[in-house]
mmCIF file of C-alpha atoms in Angstrom:
data_model
loop_
_atom_site.group_PDB
_atom_site.id
_atom_site.type_symbol
_atom_site.label_atom_id
_atom_site.label_comp_id
_atom_site.label_asym_id
_atom_site.label_seq_id
_atom_site.Cartn_x
_atom_site.Cartn_y
_atom_site.Cartn_z
ATOM 1 C CA UNK A 12 -67.875 28.736 -34.814
ATOM 2 C CA UNK A 13 -71.003 29.260 -37.045
ATOM 3 C CA UNK A 14 -73.914 31.695 -35.337
ATOM 4 C CA UNK A 15 -77.460 31.701 -36.353
ATOM 5 C CA UNK A 16 -79.360 34.648 -35.829
ATOM 6 C CA UNK A 17 -83.154 35.090 -36.361
ATOM 7 C CA UNK A 18 -83.208 38.574 -37.306
ATOM 8 C CA UNK A 19 -80.830 39.608 -40.666
ATOM 9 C CA UNK A 20 -79.277 41.852 -38.108
ATOM 10 C CA UNK A 21 -76.663 40.997 -35.115
ATOM 11 C CA UNK A 22 -76.465 41.901 -31.326
ATOM 12 C CA UNK A 23 -79.624 40.983 -30.258
ATOM 13 C CA UNK A 24 -79.981 42.795 -26.862
ATOM 14 C CA UNK A 25 -77.084 45.085 -27.179
ATOM 15 C CA UNK A 26 -79.219 46.630 -30.358
ATOM 16 C CA UNK A 27 -82.552 46.597 -28.796
ATOM 17 C CA UNK A 28 -82.669 46.371 -25.250
ATOM 18 C CA UNK A 29 -79.900 48.737 -24.074
ATOM 19 C CA UNK A 30 -81.246 52.622 -23.671
ATOM 20 C CA UNK A 31 -80.604 54.738 -26.811
ATOM 21 C CA UNK A 32 -78.635 57.172 -24.324
ATOM 22 C CA UNK A 33 -76.549 54.397 -22.914
ATOM 23 C CA UNK A 34 -73.702 54.303 -26.135
ATOM 24 C CA UNK A 35 -71.044 53.441 -23.834
ATOM 25 C CA UNK A 36 -72.708 50.012 -23.169
ATOM 26 C CA UNK A 37 -73.303 49.411 -26.823
ATOM 27 C CA UNK A 38 -69.306 49.500 -27.204
ATOM 28 C CA UNK A 39 -69.213 45.522 -26.758
ATOM 29 C CA UNK A 40 -70.301 45.428 -30.288
ATOM 30 C CA UNK A 41 -66.583 46.652 -31.487
ATOM 31 C CA UNK A 42 -65.515 43.218 -29.414
ATOM 32 C CA UNK A 43 -68.372 41.193 -31.070
ATOM 33 C CA UNK A 44 -67.580 42.522 -34.497
ATOM 34 C CA UNK A 45 -63.722 41.612 -34.386
ATOM 35 C CA UNK A 46 -64.804 38.150 -33.117
ATOM 36 C CA UNK A 47 -67.003 37.779 -36.250
ATOM 37 C CA UNK A 48 -64.653 39.018 -38.600
ATOM 38 C CA UNK A 49 -62.277 35.669 -37.684
ATOM 39 C CA UNK A 50 -61.516 33.384 -40.512
ATOM 40 C CA UNK A 51 -63.130 30.604 -38.194
ATOM 41 C CA UNK A 52 -66.444 32.556 -36.870
ATOM 42 C CA UNK A 53 -69.532 32.402 -39.570
ATOM 43 C CA UNK A 54 -72.940 34.693 -39.076
ATOM 44 C CA UNK A 55 -75.959 33.456 -40.483
ATOM 45 C CA UNK A 56 -78.816 35.637 -40.040
ATOM 46 C CA UNK A 57 -82.654 35.637 -41.112
ATOM 47 C CA UNK A 58 -82.489 31.992 -39.594
ATOM 48 C CA UNK A 59 -85.230 31.092 -37.154
ATOM 49 C CA UNK A 60 -83.880 28.033 -35.627
ATOM 50 C CA UNK A 61 -86.515 25.432 -34.486
ATOM 51 C CA UNK A 62 -88.224 26.727 -37.506
ATOM 52 C CA UNK A 63 -85.923 26.819 -40.563
ATOM 53 C CA UNK A 64 -83.559 24.308 -39.141
ATOM 54 C CA UNK A 65 -84.247 22.596 -35.954
ATOM 55 C CA UNK A 66 -81.780 22.219 -32.784
ATOM 56 C CA UNK A 67 -81.644 18.367 -34.131
ATOM 57 C CA UNK A 68 -80.619 19.049 -37.630
ATOM 58 C CA UNK A 69 -77.984 21.526 -36.181
ATOM 59 C CA UNK A 70 -76.923 18.863 -33.161
ATOM 60 C CA UNK A 71 -76.383 16.088 -36.334
ATOM 61 C CA UNK A 72 -74.270 18.932 -38.113
ATOM 62 C CA UNK A 73 -72.057 20.090 -35.244
ATOM 63 C CA UNK A 74 -70.236 18.529 -32.586
ATOM 64 C CA UNK A 75 -71.594 21.197 -30.208
ATOM 65 C CA UNK A 76 -74.656 23.305 -30.470
ATOM 66 C CA UNK A 77 -75.064 26.210 -27.961
ATOM 67 C CA UNK A 78 -78.527 28.065 -27.272
ATOM 68 C CA UNK A 79 -78.301 31.498 -26.411
ATOM 69 C CA UNK A 80 -81.512 32.855 -27.539
ATOM 70 C CA UNK A 81 -82.743 35.285 -24.337
ATOM 71 C CA UNK A 82 -85.722 35.693 -23.340
ATOM 72 C CA UNK A 83 -88.687 36.903 -25.925
ATOM 73 C CA UNK A 84 -91.510 36.503 -23.760
ATOM 74 C CA UNK A 85 -93.382 38.822 -21.009
ATOM 75 C CA UNK A 86 -94.293 37.911 -17.513
ATOM 76 C CA UNK A 87 -98.208 38.622 -17.491
ATOM 77 C CA UNK A 88 -99.742 40.583 -14.599
ATOM 78 C CA UNK A 89 -102.577 37.891 -14.340
ATOM 79 C CA UNK A 90 -105.029 40.970 -13.019
ATOM 80 C CA UNK A 91 -108.199 42.183 -15.173
ATOM 81 C CA UNK A 92 -107.790 44.941 -17.614
ATOM 82 C CA UNK A 93 -104.154 44.025 -18.354
ATOM 83 C CA UNK A 94 -105.139 43.581 -22.433
ATOM 84 C CA UNK A 95 -106.725 47.023 -22.347
ATOM 85 C CA UNK A 96 -105.479 49.337 -24.984
ATOM 86 C CA UNK A 97 -102.855 51.826 -22.974
ATOM 87 C CA UNK A 98 -101.100 48.960 -21.249
ATOM 88 C CA UNK A 99 -98.190 47.864 -22.736
ATOM 89 C CA UNK A 100 -95.091 45.520 -21.441
ATOM 90 C CA UNK A 101 -91.571 46.965 -20.991
ATOM 91 C CA UNK A 102 -90.209 44.366 -23.682
ATOM 92 C CA UNK A 103 -91.978 45.716 -26.401
ATOM 93 C CA UNK A 104 -92.097 49.416 -25.501
ATOM 94 C CA UNK A 105 -88.390 49.224 -25.035
ATOM 95 C CA UNK A 106 -88.604 47.276 -28.449
ATOM 96 C CA UNK A 107 -90.360 50.014 -29.882
ATOM 97 C CA UNK A 108 -88.437 52.830 -29.218
ATOM 98 C CA UNK A 109 -84.912 50.486 -29.867
ATOM 99 C CA UNK A 110 -86.188 49.677 -33.510
ATOM 100 C CA UNK A 111 -87.201 45.919 -32.869
ATOM 101 C CA UNK A 112 -88.813 44.972 -36.110
ATOM 102 C CA UNK A 113 -91.501 43.125 -34.459
ATOM 103 C CA UNK A 114 -92.785 45.985 -32.314
ATOM 104 C CA UNK A 115 -92.579 48.773 -35.040
ATOM 105 C CA UNK A 116 -96.490 49.038 -35.242
ATOM 106 C CA UNK A 117 -96.753 49.522 -31.322
ATOM 107 C CA UNK A 118 -97.262 53.004 -31.513
ATOM 108 C CA UNK A 119 -98.001 53.398 -27.718
ATOM 109 C CA UNK A 120 -100.848 56.431 -26.486
ATOM 110 C CA UNK A 121 -98.940 59.382 -24.880
ATOM 111 C CA UNK A 122 -101.613 61.468 -24.733
ATOM 112 C CA UNK A 123 -102.094 61.255 -20.842
ATOM 113 C CA UNK A 124 -100.178 63.472 -18.186
ATOM 114 C CA UNK A 125 -99.615 60.410 -16.003
ATOM 115 C CA UNK A 126 -97.880 57.293 -16.574
ATOM 116 C CA UNK A 127 -97.472 54.388 -14.216
ATOM 117 C CA UNK A 128 -94.494 51.667 -14.572
ATOM 118 C CA UNK A 129 -94.785 48.669 -12.768
ATOM 119 C CA UNK A 130 -91.480 47.352 -11.675
ATOM 120 C CA UNK A 131 -88.525 49.318 -10.444
ATOM 121 C CA UNK A 132 -85.906 47.625 -11.934
ATOM 122 C CA UNK A 133 -83.001 48.917 -14.381
ATOM 123 C CA UNK A 134 -85.655 48.729 -17.250
ATOM 124 C CA UNK A 135 -88.305 50.328 -15.685
ATOM 125 C CA UNK A 136 -86.077 53.392 -14.928
ATOM 126 C CA UNK A 137 -84.960 53.118 -18.654
ATOM 127 C CA UNK A 138 -88.699 53.988 -19.836
ATOM 128 C CA UNK A 139 -89.421 56.685 -17.180
ATOM 129 C CA UNK A 140 -85.854 58.368 -18.515
ATOM 130 C CA UNK A 141 -86.903 57.730 -21.859
ATOM 131 C CA UNK A 142 -90.443 58.952 -21.401
ATOM 132 C CA UNK A 143 -89.269 62.172 -19.845
ATOM 133 C CA UNK A 144 -85.819 62.856 -21.337
ATOM 134 C CA UNK A 145 -85.765 66.839 -22.780
ATOM 135 C CA UNK A 146 -85.690 65.975 -26.635
ATOM 136 C CA UNK A 147 -82.072 67.739 -27.125
ATOM 137 C CA UNK A 148 -80.799 64.656 -25.713
ATOM 138 C CA UNK A 149 -82.859 61.935 -27.312
ATOM 139 C CA UNK A 150 -81.975 63.468 -30.664
ATOM 140 C CA UNK A 151 -78.300 62.700 -30.565
ATOM 141 C CA UNK A 152 -79.035 59.199 -29.638
ATOM 142 C CA UNK A 153 -80.101 56.016 -31.980
ATOM 143 C CA UNK A 154 -83.275 56.152 -30.482
ATOM 144 C CA UNK A 155 -85.961 55.652 -33.938
ATOM 145 C CA UNK A 156 -87.131 58.705 -35.621
ATOM 146 C CA UNK A 157 -90.872 57.352 -34.910
ATOM 147 C CA UNK A 158 -90.081 56.995 -31.551
ATOM 148 C CA UNK A 159 -88.677 60.485 -31.182
ATOM 149 C CA UNK A 160 -91.687 62.312 -33.048
ATOM 150 C CA UNK A 161 -94.097 60.489 -30.647
ATOM 151 C CA UNK A 162 -92.106 61.350 -27.944
ATOM 152 C CA UNK A 163 -92.062 64.954 -28.907
ATOM 153 C CA UNK A 164 -95.897 65.271 -29.337
ATOM 154 C CA UNK A 165 -96.151 63.313 -25.637
ATOM 155 C CA UNK A 166 -98.537 64.607 -22.996
ATOM 156 C CA UNK A 167 -96.774 62.703 -20.292
ATOM 157 C CA UNK A 168 -95.421 64.750 -17.465
ATOM 158 C CA UNK A 169 -95.171 62.616 -14.139
ATOM 159 C CA UNK A 170 -94.033 59.128 -14.108
ATOM 160 C CA UNK A 171 -94.770 56.711 -11.130
ATOM 161 C CA UNK A 172 -92.685 53.735 -10.713
ATOM 162 C CA UNK A 173 -94.012 51.364 -8.538
ATOM 163 C CA UNK A 174 -92.843 48.467 -6.278
ATOM 164 C CA UNK A 175 -94.398 45.938 -4.141
ATOM 165 C CA UNK A 176 -91.569 46.368 -1.613
ATOM 166 C CA UNK A 177 -89.972 49.302 0.389
ATOM 167 C CA UNK A 178 -86.949 51.844 -0.464
ATOM 168 C CA UNK A 179 -84.183 48.962 0.725
ATOM 169 C CA UNK A 180 -85.319 46.254 -1.596
ATOM 170 C CA UNK A 181 -85.662 48.657 -5.004
ATOM 171 C CA UNK A 182 -84.433 46.637 -7.847
ATOM 172 C CA UNK A 183 -82.558 48.985 -9.949
ATOM 173 C CA UNK A 184 -78.451 49.569 -10.042
ATOM 174 C CA UNK A 185 -77.217 53.002 -8.611
ATOM 175 C CA UNK A 186 -75.697 54.012 -11.519
ATOM 176 C CA UNK A 187 -79.395 53.940 -13.033
ATOM 177 C CA UNK A 188 -80.733 55.450 -10.112
ATOM 178 C CA UNK A 189 -78.641 58.753 -10.356
ATOM 179 C CA UNK A 190 -79.304 58.990 -14.015
ATOM 180 C CA UNK A 191 -82.795 59.504 -12.922
ATOM 181 C CA UNK A 192 -82.380 62.005 -9.877
ATOM 182 C CA UNK A 193 -79.764 64.034 -12.305
ATOM 183 C CA UNK A 194 -82.140 63.893 -15.339
ATOM 184 C CA UNK A 195 -82.299 67.507 -16.795
ATOM 185 C CA UNK A 196 -85.550 69.547 -16.471
ATOM 186 C CA UNK A 197 -87.562 66.923 -13.755
ATOM 187 C CA UNK A 198 -87.923 66.967 -10.242
ATOM 188 C CA UNK A 199 -88.453 63.593 -7.996
ATOM 189 C CA UNK A 200 -91.650 63.203 -5.791
ATOM 190 C CA UNK A 201 -90.497 61.004 -3.179
ATOM 191 C CA UNK A 202 -92.557 60.758 0.312
ATOM 192 C CA UNK A 203 -90.200 61.055 3.351
ATOM 193 C CA UNK A 204 -92.479 58.697 5.183
ATOM 194 C CA UNK A 205 -90.855 56.039 3.019
ATOM 195 C CA UNK A 206 -87.642 56.741 4.751
ATOM 196 C CA UNK A 207 -88.587 56.931 8.262
ATOM 197 C CA UNK A 208 -86.480 54.669 10.439
ATOM 198 C CA UNK A 209 -83.951 53.772 7.968
ATOM 199 C CA UNK A 210 -81.562 56.307 9.449
ATOM 200 C CA UNK A 211 -80.860 53.363 12.086
ATOM 201 C CA UNK A 212 -80.309 50.541 9.885
ATOM 202 C CA UNK A 213 -78.483 52.489 6.996
ATOM 203 C CA UNK A 214 -74.694 51.649 8.700
ATOM 204 C CA UNK A 215 -75.682 48.192 8.408
ATOM 205 C CA UNK A 216 -76.546 47.942 4.568
ATOM 206 C CA UNK A 217 -74.140 46.986 1.987
ATOM 207 C CA UNK A 218 -73.048 49.952 0.043
ATOM 208 C CA UNK A 219 -74.685 49.952 -2.698
ATOM 209 C CA UNK A 220 -78.519 49.654 -0.741
ATOM 210 C CA UNK A 221 -76.528 52.227 1.223
ATOM 211 C CA UNK A 222 -75.863 54.609 -1.547
ATOM 212 C CA UNK A 223 -78.943 54.600 -3.051
ATOM 213 C CA UNK A 224 -80.822 55.056 0.275
ATOM 214 C CA UNK A 225 -78.822 58.206 0.811
ATOM 215 C CA UNK A 226 -79.380 59.377 -2.523
ATOM 216 C CA UNK A 227 -83.011 59.138 -2.517
ATOM 217 C CA UNK A 228 -83.348 60.573 0.671
ATOM 218 C CA UNK A 229 -81.328 63.680 -0.756
ATOM 219 C CA UNK A 230 -83.818 63.750 -3.694
ATOM 220 C CA UNK A 231 -86.628 63.551 -1.695
ATOM 221 C CA UNK A 232 -85.557 66.549 0.340
ATOM 222 C CA UNK A 233 -85.374 68.626 -2.906
ATOM 223 C CA UNK A 234 -81.738 69.125 -3.068
ATOM 224 C CA UNK A 235 -81.677 69.725 -6.946
ATOM 225 C CA UNK A 236 -82.864 73.484 -8.611
ATOM 226 C CA UNK A 237 -84.185 73.191 -11.397
ATOM 227 C CA UNK A 238 -84.256 75.801 -14.482
ATOM 228 C CA UNK A 239 -87.378 74.652 -16.478
ATOM 229 C CA UNK A 240 -89.546 72.339 -14.977
ATOM 230 C CA UNK A 241 -90.790 69.427 -17.414
ATOM 231 C CA UNK A 242 -91.937 66.407 -15.679
ATOM 232 C CA UNK A 243 -91.754 64.792 -12.456
ATOM 233 C CA UNK A 244 -90.804 61.221 -11.722
ATOM 234 C CA UNK A 245 -91.567 59.405 -8.444
ATOM 235 C CA UNK A 246 -91.106 55.703 -6.617
ATOM 236 C CA UNK A 247 -94.294 54.453 -5.311
ATOM 237 C CA UNK A 248 -93.367 51.666 -2.238
ATOM 238 C CA UNK A 249 -95.244 48.813 -1.344
ATOM 239 C CA UNK A 250 -97.611 48.893 -3.694
ATOM 240 C CA UNK A 251 -99.207 45.567 -6.091
ATOM 241 C CA UNK A 252 -101.187 45.965 -9.211
ATOM 242 C CA UNK A 253 -104.915 44.802 -8.500
ATOM 243 C CA UNK A 254 -106.632 45.869 -11.513
ATOM 244 C CA UNK A 255 -106.438 47.952 -14.747
ATOM 245 C CA UNK A 256 -109.461 50.400 -14.473
ATOM 246 C CA UNK A 257 -111.420 51.134 -17.649
ATOM 247 C CA UNK A 258 -112.136 54.073 -19.845
ATOM 248 C CA UNK A 259 -116.100 54.967 -19.501
ATOM 249 C CA UNK A 260 -116.360 53.076 -22.992
ATOM 250 C CA UNK A 261 -114.668 50.280 -21.889
ATOM 251 C CA UNK A 262 -111.798 50.404 -24.683
ATOM 252 C CA UNK A 263 -108.819 51.888 -22.976
ATOM 253 C CA UNK A 264 -106.785 52.098 -19.544
ATOM 254 C CA UNK A 265 -107.673 55.282 -17.361
ATOM 255 C CA UNK A 266 -106.230 53.864 -14.257
ATOM 256 C CA UNK A 267 -104.972 51.188 -12.122
ATOM 257 C CA UNK A 268 -106.074 50.007 -8.651
ATOM 258 C CA UNK A 269 -102.915 49.512 -6.567
ATOM 259 C CA UNK A 270 -103.139 47.415 -3.343
ATOM 260 C CA UNK A 271 -101.244 48.764 -0.526
ATOM 261 C CA UNK A 272 -98.863 46.261 1.270
ATOM 262 C CA UNK A 273 -97.098 46.168 4.265
ATOM 263 C CA UNK A 274 -93.483 44.397 4.839
ATOM 264 C CA UNK A 275 -93.309 40.791 6.600
ATOM 265 C CA UNK A 276 -89.942 40.224 7.317
ATOM 266 C CA UNK A 277 -87.965 36.664 7.498
ATOM 267 C CA UNK A 278 -84.319 36.655 8.477
ATOM 268 C CA UNK A 279 -83.111 38.385 5.111
ATOM 269 C CA UNK A 280 -86.125 38.448 3.467
ATOM 270 C CA UNK A 281 -88.760 40.788 2.962
ATOM 271 C CA UNK A 282 -92.369 39.872 2.025
ATOM 272 C CA UNK A 283 -94.894 42.073 0.259
ATOM 273 C CA UNK A 284 -98.516 41.416 2.143
ATOM 274 C CA UNK A 285 -101.270 42.914 1.092
ATOM 275 C CA UNK A 286 -102.820 45.335 4.180
ATOM 276 C CA UNK A 287 -106.592 44.863 2.565
ATOM 277 C CA UNK A 288 -106.425 48.881 1.513
ATOM 278 C CA UNK A 289 -106.237 50.258 -1.734
ATOM 279 C CA UNK A 290 -105.798 53.526 -3.766
ATOM 280 C CA UNK A 291 -106.593 54.481 -7.334
ATOM 281 C CA UNK A 292 -104.069 56.320 -9.643
ATOM 282 C CA UNK A 293 -105.562 58.311 -12.688
ATOM 283 C CA UNK A 294 -103.220 57.435 -15.675
ATOM 284 C CA UNK A 295 -103.578 56.315 -19.478
ATOM 285 C CA UNK A 296 -100.096 55.015 -19.956
ATOM 286 C CA UNK A 297 -99.249 51.578 -17.980
ATOM 287 C CA UNK A 298 -95.982 49.998 -18.870
ATOM 288 C CA UNK A 299 -95.656 46.399 -16.970
ATOM 289 C CA UNK A 300 -91.760 46.203 -16.209
ATOM 290 C CA UNK A 301 -91.963 42.803 -13.693
ATOM 291 C CA UNK A 302 -89.931 40.869 -15.891
ATOM 292 C CA UNK A 303 -89.186 39.133 -19.303
ATOM 293 C CA UNK A 304 -89.740 35.302 -19.781
ATOM 294 C CA UNK A 305 -87.384 32.359 -22.123
ATOM 295 C CA UNK A 306 -89.945 30.519 -24.174
ATOM 296 C CA UNK A 307 -89.193 26.858 -25.278
ATOM 297 C CA UNK A 308 -87.402 26.935 -28.946
ATOM 298 C CA UNK A 309 -87.803 23.442 -30.268
ATOM 299 C CA UNK A 310 -89.762 19.925 -28.726
ATOM 300 C CA UNK A 311 -86.235 18.635 -28.917
ATOM 301 C CA UNK A 312 -84.905 20.883 -26.298
ATOM 302 C CA UNK A 313 -85.708 20.237 -22.408
ATOM 303 C CA UNK A 314 -87.612 23.354 -20.847
ATOM 304 C CA UNK A 315 -88.679 24.062 -17.522
ATOM 305 C CA UNK A 316 -92.192 25.974 -18.092
ATOM 306 C CA UNK A 317 -92.253 26.877 -14.396
ATOM 307 C CA UNK A 318 -88.952 28.478 -14.040
ATOM 308 C CA UNK A 319 -88.913 29.350 -17.792
ATOM 309 C CA UNK A 320 -85.085 28.130 -18.506
ATOM 310 C CA UNK A 321 -83.593 25.405 -20.158
ATOM 311 C CA UNK A 322 -82.325 22.787 -17.299
ATOM 312 C CA UNK A 323 -78.884 22.697 -17.168
ATOM 313 C CA UNK A 324 -75.568 22.420 -15.259
ATOM 314 C CA UNK A 325 -72.842 24.667 -15.883
ATOM 315 C CA UNK A 326 -74.582 25.276 -18.997
ATOM 316 C CA UNK A 327 -74.382 21.706 -20.058
ATOM 317 C CA UNK A 328 -78.398 20.877 -20.886
ATOM 318 C CA UNK A 329 -79.719 18.199 -18.984
ATOM 319 C CA UNK A 330 -79.844 14.830 -20.696
ATOM 320 C CA UNK A 331 -78.759 16.090 -23.861
ATOM 321 C CA UNK A 332 -75.255 15.432 -24.674
ATOM 322 C CA UNK A 333 -73.166 17.860 -26.976
ATOM 323 C CA UNK A 334 -76.110 20.788 -26.071
ATOM 324 C CA UNK A 335 -75.406 23.563 -24.273
ATOM 325 C CA UNK A 336 -77.415 26.914 -23.143
ATOM 326 C CA UNK A 337 -75.909 30.299 -22.276
ATOM 327 C CA UNK A 338 -77.626 33.712 -20.769
ATOM 328 C CA UNK A 339 -80.990 34.446 -19.832
ATOM 329 C CA UNK A 340 -82.456 30.734 -21.054
ATOM 330 C CA UNK A 341 -79.861 29.566 -18.634
ATOM 331 C CA UNK A 342 -80.227 31.090 -15.671
ATOM 332 C CA UNK A 343 -83.336 33.734 -16.158
ATOM 333 C CA UNK A 344 -83.547 37.198 -17.475
ATOM 334 C CA UNK A 345 -81.561 38.676 -14.168
ATOM 335 C CA UNK A 346 -78.274 40.875 -14.469
ATOM 336 C CA UNK A 347 -76.718 43.726 -16.584
ATOM 337 C CA UNK A 348 -74.610 42.840 -20.296
ATOM 338 C CA UNK A 349 -71.577 42.334 -18.057
ATOM 339 C CA UNK A 350 -73.242 39.662 -15.731
ATOM 340 C CA UNK A 351 -74.301 37.629 -19.347
ATOM 341 C CA UNK A 352 -70.879 37.745 -20.553
ATOM 342 C CA UNK A 353 -69.260 36.267 -17.801
ATOM 343 C CA UNK A 354 -72.226 33.635 -17.885
ATOM 344 C CA UNK A 355 -71.600 32.785 -21.442
ATOM 345 C CA UNK A 356 -67.739 32.507 -20.396
ATOM 346 C CA UNK A 357 -68.522 29.850 -18.323
ATOM 347 C CA UNK A 358 -70.406 27.682 -20.463
ATOM 348 C CA UNK A 359 -68.015 28.249 -22.812
ATOM 349 C CA UNK A 360 -65.386 26.340 -20.130
ATOM 350 C CA UNK A 361 -67.801 23.847 -20.045
ATOM 351 C CA UNK A 362 -67.543 23.366 -23.597
ATOM 352 C CA UNK A 363 -63.870 23.066 -23.910
ATOM 353 C CA UNK A 364 -63.815 21.024 -20.674
ATOM 354 C CA UNK A 365 -65.860 18.455 -22.601
ATOM 355 C CA UNK A 366 -63.543 18.410 -25.793
ATOM 356 C CA UNK A 367 -60.236 18.077 -23.783
ATOM 357 C CA UNK A 368 -61.986 15.434 -21.359
ATOM 358 C CA UNK A 369 -63.414 13.378 -24.376
ATOM 359 C CA UNK A 370 -66.996 13.691 -23.324
ATOM 360 C CA UNK A 371 -67.971 15.239 -26.414
ATOM 361 C CA UNK A 372 -67.122 12.684 -29.577
ATOM 362 C CA UNK A 373 -64.619 14.169 -32.126
ATOM 363 C CA UNK A 374 -63.824 10.841 -33.542
ATOM 364 C CA UNK A 375 -66.402 11.629 -36.230
ATOM 365 C CA UNK A 376 -66.210 14.683 -38.776
ATOM 366 C CA UNK A 377 -69.318 16.639 -39.131
ATOM 367 C CA UNK A 378 -70.609 18.831 -42.141
ATOM 368 C CA UNK A 379 -71.024 22.120 -40.194
ATOM 369 C CA UNK A 380 -72.663 24.859 -42.329
ATOM 370 C CA UNK A 381 -72.235 22.849 -45.213
ATOM 371 C CA UNK A 382 -75.064 20.780 -43.968
ATOM 372 C CA UNK A 383 -77.220 23.139 -42.916
ATOM 373 C CA UNK A 384 -77.043 25.698 -46.067
ATOM 374 C CA UNK A 385 -78.139 22.553 -48.016
ATOM 375 C CA UNK A 386 -81.315 22.368 -45.736
ATOM 376 C CA UNK A 387 -82.071 26.121 -45.907
ATOM 377 C CA UNK A 388 -81.550 26.020 -49.439
ATOM 378 C CA UNK A 389 -84.229 23.334 -49.950
ATOM 379 C CA UNK A 390 -86.662 25.526 -47.587
ATOM 380 C CA UNK A 391 -85.970 28.264 -49.782
ATOM 381 C CA UNK A 392 -84.341 30.098 -46.759
ATOM 382 C CA UNK A 393 -81.534 32.750 -47.582
ATOM 383 C CA UNK A 394 -78.981 33.501 -44.718
ATOM 384 C CA UNK A 395 -77.591 37.175 -44.116
ATOM 385 C CA UNK A 396 -73.527 36.785 -43.946
ATOM 386 C CA UNK A 397 -71.768 39.401 -41.654
ATOM 387 C CA UNK A 398 -70.347 41.460 -44.847
ATOM 388 C CA UNK A 399 -74.210 41.362 -45.757
ATOM 389 C CA UNK A 400 -74.845 42.892 -42.177
ATOM 390 C CA UNK A 401 -72.599 45.561 -42.870
ATOM 391 C CA UNK A 402 -74.224 46.732 -45.788
ATOM 392 C CA UNK A 403 -76.966 47.718 -43.560
ATOM 393 C CA UNK A 404 -74.766 48.844 -40.709
ATOM 394 C CA UNK A 405 -73.581 51.099 -43.265
ATOM 395 C CA UNK A 406 -76.742 52.265 -44.839
ATOM 396 C CA UNK A 407 -77.990 53.122 -40.831
ATOM 397 C CA UNK A 408 -74.950 55.105 -39.962
ATOM 398 C CA UNK A 409 -75.611 57.273 -43.297
ATOM 399 C CA UNK A 410 -78.738 57.577 -42.605
ATOM 400 C CA UNK A 411 -78.169 58.996 -39.052
ATOM 401 C CA UNK A 412 -75.322 61.023 -40.254
ATOM 402 C CA UNK A 413 -78.030 63.121 -42.323
ATOM 403 C CA UNK A 414 -79.670 64.152 -39.115
ATOM 404 C CA UNK A 415 -77.182 64.136 -36.570
ATOM 405 C CA UNK A 416 -77.903 60.877 -34.929
ATOM 406 C CA UNK A 417 -75.335 57.892 -34.947
ATOM 407 C CA UNK A 418 -77.266 55.609 -36.730
ATOM 408 C CA UNK A 419 -81.165 55.577 -37.961
ATOM 409 C CA UNK A 420 -82.443 51.946 -37.390
ATOM 410 C CA UNK A 421 -84.094 50.263 -40.196
ATOM 411 C CA UNK A 422 -87.061 48.880 -39.280
ATOM 412 C CA UNK A 423 -88.451 47.099 -41.900
ATOM 413 C CA UNK A 424 -86.709 43.770 -42.208
ATOM 414 C CA UNK A 425 -87.817 43.211 -46.090
ATOM 415 C CA UNK A 426 -85.615 46.594 -46.414
ATOM 416 C CA UNK A 427 -82.709 45.049 -44.272
ATOM 417 C CA UNK A 428 -82.925 41.980 -46.982
ATOM 418 C CA UNK A 429 -82.994 44.037 -50.073
ATOM 419 C CA UNK A 430 -79.840 45.960 -48.717
ATOM 420 C CA UNK A 431 -78.203 42.535 -47.700
ATOM 421 C CA UNK A 432 -78.469 41.198 -51.246
ATOM 422 C CA UNK A 433 -77.750 44.187 -52.987
#
């Protein structure tokens, strides 16, 4: 099995998407490393599939090709003002504090007191938590030094997390919600009227939803004692973004206009419907966390632009024999790491079934990496091996230990490649 990766470093979303204060989630890297060390597995980093080598070339070199490249794009808000300075996608904001090289120049403006996050999923809560976390907590993580310095100088004291529907539909998991509720030196700002009438239905809800409602209600009642209050956070329900309001000179965001919604219930579905009323919120930082989006990788690969996925059946790409997909590009950007792992196991089962059934033709040998290495050499592409990555890894760990962190991620691809080739 050969693994091709666009960046010189492996682990994708685990390295660049998981919050810095969730080191236990990153432990899956140990399993990935064990796999990469097996004799029958090779890693080729710094190779952009679709550019340095095409999918058709990979298909000619291998009996089976699995596409598992995630979701690099953002869902747009589609409202006036979303391109103003001070408005960021959660993908880019998370990439900035997690050391994704393409986001190292983001430099978000943290000079306003209020930040608004659009969306109430786990990523939205990650962003809110990082903005309000005490520095002593963040200093012990692998957050980038540049991000840590920016957060240390941040003026953000209030974070509003906005959702278009109500408390029963809040998308985050109970774990993320409890982390937010228990975040030191912060106080929840919750409107008790948002929970009016829910007491009558809470017993009929699933345990996960019931626990979230109970915890939110407790938080709203102010049960938490705070010794030193540094920040506030709140969930604003039944609101949808209408417009980003510009500053007087029109160069940056100074607020957001939110439509007030009501819920229309049809069976188990709850739909947010605008009431015609709106409210304005003053803020200088707006983070859109309404979803990631996969992008086409190569003209040879079918792609459903509307659903932003590769059309497939159990991971088998439709109408292309020997081509498979896994993860977010297979089913959309939902779920946690365990969801994606189980999904990839399903795709692996499909590949193995096709091997056993003879659907994959092994009658003629294929050259594998021998063919792709020759192509890349002609094109001046120098791959990074897993042992090369381990040189980068050692340098990052060493640099982090000097300041009491698990690692200090390198942000410059050129610096990574210099280390890898040393």
